[in-house]
PDB file of C-alpha atoms in Angstrom:
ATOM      1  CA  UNK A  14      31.658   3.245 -13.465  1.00 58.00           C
ATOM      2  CA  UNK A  15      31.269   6.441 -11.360  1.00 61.00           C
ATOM      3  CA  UNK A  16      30.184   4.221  -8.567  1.00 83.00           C
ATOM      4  CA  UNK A  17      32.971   1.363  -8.966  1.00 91.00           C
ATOM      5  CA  UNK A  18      35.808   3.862  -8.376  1.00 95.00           C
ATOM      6  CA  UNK A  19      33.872   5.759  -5.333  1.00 96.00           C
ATOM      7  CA  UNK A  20      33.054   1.684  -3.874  1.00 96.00           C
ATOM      8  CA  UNK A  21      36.176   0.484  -4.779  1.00 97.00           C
ATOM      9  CA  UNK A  22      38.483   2.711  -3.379  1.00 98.00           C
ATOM     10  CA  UNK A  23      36.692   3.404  -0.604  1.00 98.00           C
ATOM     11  CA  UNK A  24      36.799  -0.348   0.346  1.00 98.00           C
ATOM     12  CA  UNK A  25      40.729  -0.224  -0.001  1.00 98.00           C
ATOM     13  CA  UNK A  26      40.589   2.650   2.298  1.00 98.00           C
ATOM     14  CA  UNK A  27      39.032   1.320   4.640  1.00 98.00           C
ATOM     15  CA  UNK A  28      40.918  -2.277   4.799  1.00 98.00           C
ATOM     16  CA  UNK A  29      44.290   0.087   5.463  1.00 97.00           C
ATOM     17  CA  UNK A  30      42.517   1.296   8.058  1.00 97.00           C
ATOM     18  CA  UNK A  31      41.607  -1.619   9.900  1.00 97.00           C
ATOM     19  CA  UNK A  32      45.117  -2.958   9.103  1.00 97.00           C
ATOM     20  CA  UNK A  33      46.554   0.295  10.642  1.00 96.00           C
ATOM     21  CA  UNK A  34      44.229   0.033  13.934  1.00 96.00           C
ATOM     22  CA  UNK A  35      45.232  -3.553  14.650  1.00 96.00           C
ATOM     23  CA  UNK A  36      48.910  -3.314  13.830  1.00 96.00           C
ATOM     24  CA  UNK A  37      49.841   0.537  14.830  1.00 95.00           C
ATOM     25  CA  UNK A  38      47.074   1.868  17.124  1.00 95.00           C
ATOM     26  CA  UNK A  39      49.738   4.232  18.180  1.00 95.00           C
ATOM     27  CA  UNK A  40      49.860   6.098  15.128  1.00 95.00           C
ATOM     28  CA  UNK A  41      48.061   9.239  14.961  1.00 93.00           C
ATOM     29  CA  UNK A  42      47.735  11.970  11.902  1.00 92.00           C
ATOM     30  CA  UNK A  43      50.340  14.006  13.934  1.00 89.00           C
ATOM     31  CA  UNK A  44      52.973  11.198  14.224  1.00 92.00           C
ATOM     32  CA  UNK A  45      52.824   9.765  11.166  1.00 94.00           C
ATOM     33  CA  UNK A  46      56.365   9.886   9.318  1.00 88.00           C
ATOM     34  CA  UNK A  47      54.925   7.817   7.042  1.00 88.00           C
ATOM     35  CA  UNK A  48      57.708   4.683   7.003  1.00 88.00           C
ATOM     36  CA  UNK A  49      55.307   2.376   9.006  1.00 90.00           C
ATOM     37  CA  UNK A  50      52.587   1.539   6.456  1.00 89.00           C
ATOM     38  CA  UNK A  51      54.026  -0.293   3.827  1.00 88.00           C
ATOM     39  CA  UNK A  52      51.674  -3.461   3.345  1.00 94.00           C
ATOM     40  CA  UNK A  53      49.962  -4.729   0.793  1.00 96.00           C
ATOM     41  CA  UNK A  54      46.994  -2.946   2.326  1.00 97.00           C
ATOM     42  CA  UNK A  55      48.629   0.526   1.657  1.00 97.00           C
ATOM     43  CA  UNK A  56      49.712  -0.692  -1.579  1.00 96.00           C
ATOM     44  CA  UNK A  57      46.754  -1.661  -3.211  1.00 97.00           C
ATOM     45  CA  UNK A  58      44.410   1.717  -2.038  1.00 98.00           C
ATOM     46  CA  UNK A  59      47.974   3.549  -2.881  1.00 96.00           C
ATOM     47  CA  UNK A  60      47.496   2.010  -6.582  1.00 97.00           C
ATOM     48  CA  UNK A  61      43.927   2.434  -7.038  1.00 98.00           C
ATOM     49  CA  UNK A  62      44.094   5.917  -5.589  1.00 98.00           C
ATOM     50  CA  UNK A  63      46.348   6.995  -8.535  1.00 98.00           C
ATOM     51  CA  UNK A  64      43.915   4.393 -10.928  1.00 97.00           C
ATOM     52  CA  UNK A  65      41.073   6.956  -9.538  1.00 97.00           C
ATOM     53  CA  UNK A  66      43.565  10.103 -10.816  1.00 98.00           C
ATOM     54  CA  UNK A  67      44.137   8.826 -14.255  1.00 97.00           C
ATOM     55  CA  UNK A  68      40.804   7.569 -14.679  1.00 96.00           C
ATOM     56  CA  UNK A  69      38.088   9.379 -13.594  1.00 96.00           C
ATOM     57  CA  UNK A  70      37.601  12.383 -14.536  1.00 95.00           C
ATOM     58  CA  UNK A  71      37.235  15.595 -11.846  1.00 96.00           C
ATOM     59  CA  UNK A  72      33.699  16.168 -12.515  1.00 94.00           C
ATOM     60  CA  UNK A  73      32.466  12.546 -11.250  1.00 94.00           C
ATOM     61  CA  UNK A  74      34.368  13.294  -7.893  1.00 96.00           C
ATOM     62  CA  UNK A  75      32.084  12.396  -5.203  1.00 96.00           C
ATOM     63  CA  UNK A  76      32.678  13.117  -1.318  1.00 97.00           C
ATOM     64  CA  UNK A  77      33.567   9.879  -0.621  1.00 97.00           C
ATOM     65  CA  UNK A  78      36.271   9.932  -3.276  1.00 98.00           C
ATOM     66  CA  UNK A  79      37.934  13.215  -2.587  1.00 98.00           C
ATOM     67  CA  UNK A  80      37.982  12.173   1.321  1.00 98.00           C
ATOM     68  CA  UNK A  81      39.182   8.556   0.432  1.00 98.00           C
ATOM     69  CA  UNK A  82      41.805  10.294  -1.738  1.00 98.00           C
ATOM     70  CA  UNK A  83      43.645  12.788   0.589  1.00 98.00           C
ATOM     71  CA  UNK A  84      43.281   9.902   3.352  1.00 98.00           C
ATOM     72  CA  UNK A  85      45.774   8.192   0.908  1.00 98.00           C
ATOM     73  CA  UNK A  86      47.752  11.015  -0.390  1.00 98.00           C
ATOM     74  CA  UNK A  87      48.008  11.915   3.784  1.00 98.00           C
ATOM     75  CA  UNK A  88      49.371   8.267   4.764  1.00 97.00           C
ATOM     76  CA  UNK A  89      51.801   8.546   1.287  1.00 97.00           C
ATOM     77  CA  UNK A  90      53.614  11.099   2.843  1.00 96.00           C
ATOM     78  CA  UNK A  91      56.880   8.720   3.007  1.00 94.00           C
ATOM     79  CA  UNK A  92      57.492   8.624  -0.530  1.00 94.00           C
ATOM     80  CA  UNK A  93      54.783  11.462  -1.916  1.00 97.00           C
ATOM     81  CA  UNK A  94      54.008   9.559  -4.816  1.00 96.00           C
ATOM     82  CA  UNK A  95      50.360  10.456  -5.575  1.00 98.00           C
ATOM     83  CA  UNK A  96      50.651  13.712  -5.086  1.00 97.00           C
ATOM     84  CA  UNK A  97      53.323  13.950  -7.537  1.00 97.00           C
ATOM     85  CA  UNK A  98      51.184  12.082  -9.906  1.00 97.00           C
ATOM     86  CA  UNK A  99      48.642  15.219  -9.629  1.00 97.00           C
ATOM     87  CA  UNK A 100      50.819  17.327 -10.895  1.00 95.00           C
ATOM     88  CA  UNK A 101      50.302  16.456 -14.085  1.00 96.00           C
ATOM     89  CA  UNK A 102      46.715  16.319 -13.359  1.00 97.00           C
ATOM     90  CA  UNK A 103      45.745  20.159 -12.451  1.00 96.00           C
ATOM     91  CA  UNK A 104      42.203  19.917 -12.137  1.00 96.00           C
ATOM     92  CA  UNK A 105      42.436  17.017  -9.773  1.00 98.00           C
ATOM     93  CA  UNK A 106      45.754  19.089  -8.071  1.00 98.00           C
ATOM     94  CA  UNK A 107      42.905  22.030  -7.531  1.00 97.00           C
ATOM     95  CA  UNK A 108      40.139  20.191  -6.201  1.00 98.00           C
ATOM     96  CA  UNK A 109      42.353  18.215  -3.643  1.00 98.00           C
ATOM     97  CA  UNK A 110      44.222  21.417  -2.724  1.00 98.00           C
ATOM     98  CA  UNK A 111      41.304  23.407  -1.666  1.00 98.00           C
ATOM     99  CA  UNK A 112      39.499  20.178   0.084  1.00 98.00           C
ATOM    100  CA  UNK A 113      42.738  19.173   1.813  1.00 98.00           C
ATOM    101  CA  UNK A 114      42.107  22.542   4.074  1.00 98.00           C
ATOM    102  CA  UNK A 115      38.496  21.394   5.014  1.00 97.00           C
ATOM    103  CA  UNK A 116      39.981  17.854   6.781  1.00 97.00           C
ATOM    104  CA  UNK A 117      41.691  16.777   9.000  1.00 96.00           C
ATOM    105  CA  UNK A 118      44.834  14.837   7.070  1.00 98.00           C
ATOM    106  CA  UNK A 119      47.883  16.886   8.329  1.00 97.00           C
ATOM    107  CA  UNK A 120      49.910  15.196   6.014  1.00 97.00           C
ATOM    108  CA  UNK A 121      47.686  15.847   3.245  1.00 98.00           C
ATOM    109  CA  UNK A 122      47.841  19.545   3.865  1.00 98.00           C
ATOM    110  CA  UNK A 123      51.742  20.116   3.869  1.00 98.00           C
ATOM    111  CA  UNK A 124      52.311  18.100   0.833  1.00 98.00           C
ATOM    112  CA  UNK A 125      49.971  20.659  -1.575  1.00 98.00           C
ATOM    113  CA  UNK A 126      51.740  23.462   0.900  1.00 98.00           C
ATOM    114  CA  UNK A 127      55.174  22.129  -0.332  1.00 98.00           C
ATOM    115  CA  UNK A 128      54.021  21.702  -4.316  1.00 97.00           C
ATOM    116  CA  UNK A 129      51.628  24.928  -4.721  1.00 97.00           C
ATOM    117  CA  UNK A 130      54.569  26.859  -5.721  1.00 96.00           C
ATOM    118  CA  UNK A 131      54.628  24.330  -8.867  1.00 94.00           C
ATOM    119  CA  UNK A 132      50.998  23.913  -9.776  1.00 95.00           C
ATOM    120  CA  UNK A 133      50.739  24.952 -13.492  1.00 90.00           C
ATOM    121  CA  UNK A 134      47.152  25.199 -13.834  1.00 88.00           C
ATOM    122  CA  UNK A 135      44.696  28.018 -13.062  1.00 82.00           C
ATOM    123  CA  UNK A 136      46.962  31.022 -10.951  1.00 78.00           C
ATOM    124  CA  UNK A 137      43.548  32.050  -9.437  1.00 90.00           C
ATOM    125  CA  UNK A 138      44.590  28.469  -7.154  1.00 95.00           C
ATOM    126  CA  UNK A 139      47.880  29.618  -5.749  1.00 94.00           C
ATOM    127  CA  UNK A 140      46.216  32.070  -3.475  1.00 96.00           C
ATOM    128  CA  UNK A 141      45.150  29.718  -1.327  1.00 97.00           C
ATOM    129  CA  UNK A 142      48.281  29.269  -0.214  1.00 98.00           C
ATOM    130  CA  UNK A 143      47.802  31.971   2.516  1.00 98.00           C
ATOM    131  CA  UNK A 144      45.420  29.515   3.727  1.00 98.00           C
ATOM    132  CA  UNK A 145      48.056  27.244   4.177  1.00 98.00           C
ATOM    133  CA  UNK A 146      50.211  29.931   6.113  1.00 98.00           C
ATOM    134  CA  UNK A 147      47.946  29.415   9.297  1.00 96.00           C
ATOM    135  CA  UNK A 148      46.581  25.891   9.553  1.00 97.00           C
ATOM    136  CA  UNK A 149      47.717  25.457  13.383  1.00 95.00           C
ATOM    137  CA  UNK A 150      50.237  22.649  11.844  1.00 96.00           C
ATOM    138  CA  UNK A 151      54.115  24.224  12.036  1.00 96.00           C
ATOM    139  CA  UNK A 152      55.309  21.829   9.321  1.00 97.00           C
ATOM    140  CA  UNK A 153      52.601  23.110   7.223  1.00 98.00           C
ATOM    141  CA  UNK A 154      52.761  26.837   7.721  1.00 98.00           C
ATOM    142  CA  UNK A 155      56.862  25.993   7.177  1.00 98.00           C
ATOM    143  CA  UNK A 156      56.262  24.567   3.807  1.00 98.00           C
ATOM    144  CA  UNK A 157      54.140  26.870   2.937  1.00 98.00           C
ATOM    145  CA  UNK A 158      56.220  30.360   3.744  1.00 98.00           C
ATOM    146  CA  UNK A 159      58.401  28.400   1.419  1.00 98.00           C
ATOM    147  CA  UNK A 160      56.448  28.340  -1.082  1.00 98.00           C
ATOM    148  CA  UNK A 161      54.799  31.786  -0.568  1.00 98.00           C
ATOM    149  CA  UNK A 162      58.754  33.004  -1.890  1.00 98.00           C
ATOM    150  CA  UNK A 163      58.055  31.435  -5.128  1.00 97.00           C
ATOM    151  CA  UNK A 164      54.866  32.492  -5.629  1.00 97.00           C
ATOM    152  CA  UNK A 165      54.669  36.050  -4.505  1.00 97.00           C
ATOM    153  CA  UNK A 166      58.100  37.039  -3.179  1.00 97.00           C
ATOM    154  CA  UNK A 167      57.206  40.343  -3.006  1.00 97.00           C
ATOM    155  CA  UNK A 168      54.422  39.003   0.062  1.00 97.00           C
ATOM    156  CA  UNK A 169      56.835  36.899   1.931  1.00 98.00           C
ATOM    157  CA  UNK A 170      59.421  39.609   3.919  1.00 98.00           C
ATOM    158  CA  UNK A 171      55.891  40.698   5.683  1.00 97.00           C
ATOM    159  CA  UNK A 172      55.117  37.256   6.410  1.00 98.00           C
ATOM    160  CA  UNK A 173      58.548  35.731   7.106  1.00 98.00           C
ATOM    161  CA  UNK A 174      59.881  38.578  10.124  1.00 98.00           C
ATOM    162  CA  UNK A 175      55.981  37.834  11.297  1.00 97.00           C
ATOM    163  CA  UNK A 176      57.077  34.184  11.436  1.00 97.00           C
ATOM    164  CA  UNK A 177      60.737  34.935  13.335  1.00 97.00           C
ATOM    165  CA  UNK A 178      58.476  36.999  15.990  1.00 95.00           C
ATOM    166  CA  UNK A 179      55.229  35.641  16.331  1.00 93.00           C
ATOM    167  CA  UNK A 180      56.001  32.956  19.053  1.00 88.00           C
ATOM    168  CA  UNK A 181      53.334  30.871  18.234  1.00 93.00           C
ATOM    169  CA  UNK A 182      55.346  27.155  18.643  1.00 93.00           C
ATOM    170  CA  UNK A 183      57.159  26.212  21.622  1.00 91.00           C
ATOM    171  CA  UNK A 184      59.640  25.347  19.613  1.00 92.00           C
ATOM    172  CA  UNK A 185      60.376  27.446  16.650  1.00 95.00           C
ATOM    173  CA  UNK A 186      63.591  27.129  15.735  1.00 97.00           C
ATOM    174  CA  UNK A 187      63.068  25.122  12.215  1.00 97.00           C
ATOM    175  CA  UNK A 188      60.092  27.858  11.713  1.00 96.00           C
ATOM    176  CA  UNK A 189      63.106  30.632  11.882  1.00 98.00           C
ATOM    177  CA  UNK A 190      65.431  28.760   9.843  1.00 98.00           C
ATOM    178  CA  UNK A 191      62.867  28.514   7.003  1.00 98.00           C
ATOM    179  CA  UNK A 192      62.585  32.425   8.163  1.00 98.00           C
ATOM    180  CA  UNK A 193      66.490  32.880   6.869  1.00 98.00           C
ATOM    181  CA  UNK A 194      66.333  31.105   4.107  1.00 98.00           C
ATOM    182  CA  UNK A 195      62.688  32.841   2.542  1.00 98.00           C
ATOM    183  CA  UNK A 196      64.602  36.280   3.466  1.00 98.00           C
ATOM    184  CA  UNK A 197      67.706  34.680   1.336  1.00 97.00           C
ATOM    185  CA  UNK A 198      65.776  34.081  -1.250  1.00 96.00           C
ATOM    186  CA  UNK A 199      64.148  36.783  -2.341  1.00 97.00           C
ATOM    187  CA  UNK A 200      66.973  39.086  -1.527  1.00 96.00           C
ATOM    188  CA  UNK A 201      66.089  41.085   1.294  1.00 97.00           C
ATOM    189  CA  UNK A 202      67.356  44.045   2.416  1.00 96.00           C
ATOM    190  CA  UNK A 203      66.307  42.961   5.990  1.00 97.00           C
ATOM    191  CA  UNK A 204      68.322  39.258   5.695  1.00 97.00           C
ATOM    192  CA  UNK A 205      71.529  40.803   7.176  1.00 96.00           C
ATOM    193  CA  UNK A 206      69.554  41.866  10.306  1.00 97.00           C
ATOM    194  CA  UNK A 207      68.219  38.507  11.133  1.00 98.00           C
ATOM    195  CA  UNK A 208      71.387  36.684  10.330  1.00 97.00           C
ATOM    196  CA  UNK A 209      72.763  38.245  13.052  1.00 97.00           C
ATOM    197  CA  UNK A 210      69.720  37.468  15.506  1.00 97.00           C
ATOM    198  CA  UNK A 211      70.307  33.918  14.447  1.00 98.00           C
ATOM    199  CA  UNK A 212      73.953  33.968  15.542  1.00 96.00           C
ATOM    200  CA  UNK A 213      73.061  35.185  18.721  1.00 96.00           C
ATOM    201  CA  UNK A 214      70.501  32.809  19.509  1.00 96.00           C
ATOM    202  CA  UNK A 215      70.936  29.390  21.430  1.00 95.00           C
ATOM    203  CA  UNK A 216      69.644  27.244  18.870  1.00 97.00           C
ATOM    204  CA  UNK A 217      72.334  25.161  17.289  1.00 97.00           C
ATOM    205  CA  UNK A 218      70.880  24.609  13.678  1.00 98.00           C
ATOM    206  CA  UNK A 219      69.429  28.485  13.363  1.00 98.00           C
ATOM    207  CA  UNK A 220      73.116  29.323  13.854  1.00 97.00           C
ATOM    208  CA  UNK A 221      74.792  26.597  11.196  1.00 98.00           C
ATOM    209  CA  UNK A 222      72.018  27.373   9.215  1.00 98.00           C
ATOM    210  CA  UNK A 223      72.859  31.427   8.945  1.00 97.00           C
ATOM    211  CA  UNK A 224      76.203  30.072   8.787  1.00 96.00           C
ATOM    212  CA  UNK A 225      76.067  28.410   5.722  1.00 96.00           C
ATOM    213  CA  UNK A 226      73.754  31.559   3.778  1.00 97.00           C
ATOM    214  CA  UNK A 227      76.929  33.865   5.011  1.00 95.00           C
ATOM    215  CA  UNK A 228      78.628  31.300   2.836  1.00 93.00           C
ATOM    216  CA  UNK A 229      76.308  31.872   0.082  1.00 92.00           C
ATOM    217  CA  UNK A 230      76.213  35.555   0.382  1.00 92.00           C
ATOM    218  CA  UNK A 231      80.150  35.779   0.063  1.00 87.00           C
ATOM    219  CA  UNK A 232      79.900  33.417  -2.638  1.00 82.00           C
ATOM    220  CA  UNK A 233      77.295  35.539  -4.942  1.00 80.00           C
ATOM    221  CA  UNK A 234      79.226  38.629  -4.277  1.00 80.00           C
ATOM    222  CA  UNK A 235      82.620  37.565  -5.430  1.00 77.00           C
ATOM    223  CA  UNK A 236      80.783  36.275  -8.794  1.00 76.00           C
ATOM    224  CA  UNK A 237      79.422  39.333  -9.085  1.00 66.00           C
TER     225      UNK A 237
END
């Protein structure tokens, strides 16, 4: 049975695949938004991928499997189905977590960047999300400065003014947004500071966006 769910999905992997080559040979891992593969192609290794998560259990994972798997959890990123599913699934959430950093399925990494913060299983897992701050994907490192204010807040100021200053993107402006709203978050005394950076800067959304936590501010102190 081991070997029916390692052939099986691997054979509905690979028929998306060849689907996906002959009908979108444009689509890379980095442009993927994920609407364009709905077919019954996707849907049947989308099915069997979560047949493989119910079924099998973490210790038969072979290779094969756990690369088939975060191809499909990567090309789910539309709807983010499966990786929902492993959350109530932690030993499967672990083992796809850590392998998701060793390949190269972008949208495989920023999903388990985005849902660390709610893993419930072993805690010794959640420090791999510094891991996640510096994958060379901005959507990823974004997700996961997110989450990094859930999981240890008291981490994040040092990482967050690194993110306003570290001019690693061309663009950057959603990274600094995320900045604002980490620093709003876990209350920092710095927040103030950077609000007023963001107001002075020409991006349009960093300035709405510092706009609307004023809001906030104002709003906690006069319930307070």
């Amino acid at each position: 049975m081991i070997n029916e769910f390692e052939k099986e999905l691997h054979i509905k992997v690979d028929a998306f695949k060849i689907w996906a080559k002959i009908n979108h040979p444009e689509i890379t891992e980095d442009n993927d938004n994920g609407e364009w593969c709905f077919c019954d192609e996707f849907e049947k290794m989308y099915v069997y991928a979560l047949n493989v998560i119910q079924k099998c259990p973490v210790s038969n994972a072979t290779d094969q499997m756990i690369d088939d798997l975060l191809y499909a959890i990567a090309r789910d990123n539309e709807c983010e189905i499966i990786v929902q599913v492993l959350g109530d699934y932690n030993e499967w959430f672990e083992l796809l977590c850590r392998n998701s950093l060793k390949v190269p399925y972008t949208n495989a990494k920023w999903q388990f960047a985005k849902r660390l913060k709610d893993y419930k299983g072993d805690d010794n897992l959640k420090k791999i999300i510094f891991e996640f701050l510096s994958t060379g994907d901005e959507y990823t490192e974004r997700l996961a400065l997110q989450s990094l204010a859930y999981i240890y807040p008291e981490q994040a100021e040092k990482y967050a003014i690194e993110f306003w200053n570290r001019n690693k993107y061309e663009y950057d402006e959603y990274q600094k947004i995320m900045v604002l709203h980490v620093l709003y978050q876990i209350h920092s005394t710095n927040l103030e500071t950077y609000l007023k950076m963001a107001e002075n800067s020409c991006y349009e959304y960093l300035k709405i966006n510092a706009q609307e936590i004023l809001k906030k501010i104002n709003l906690d102190n006069s319930l307070n």
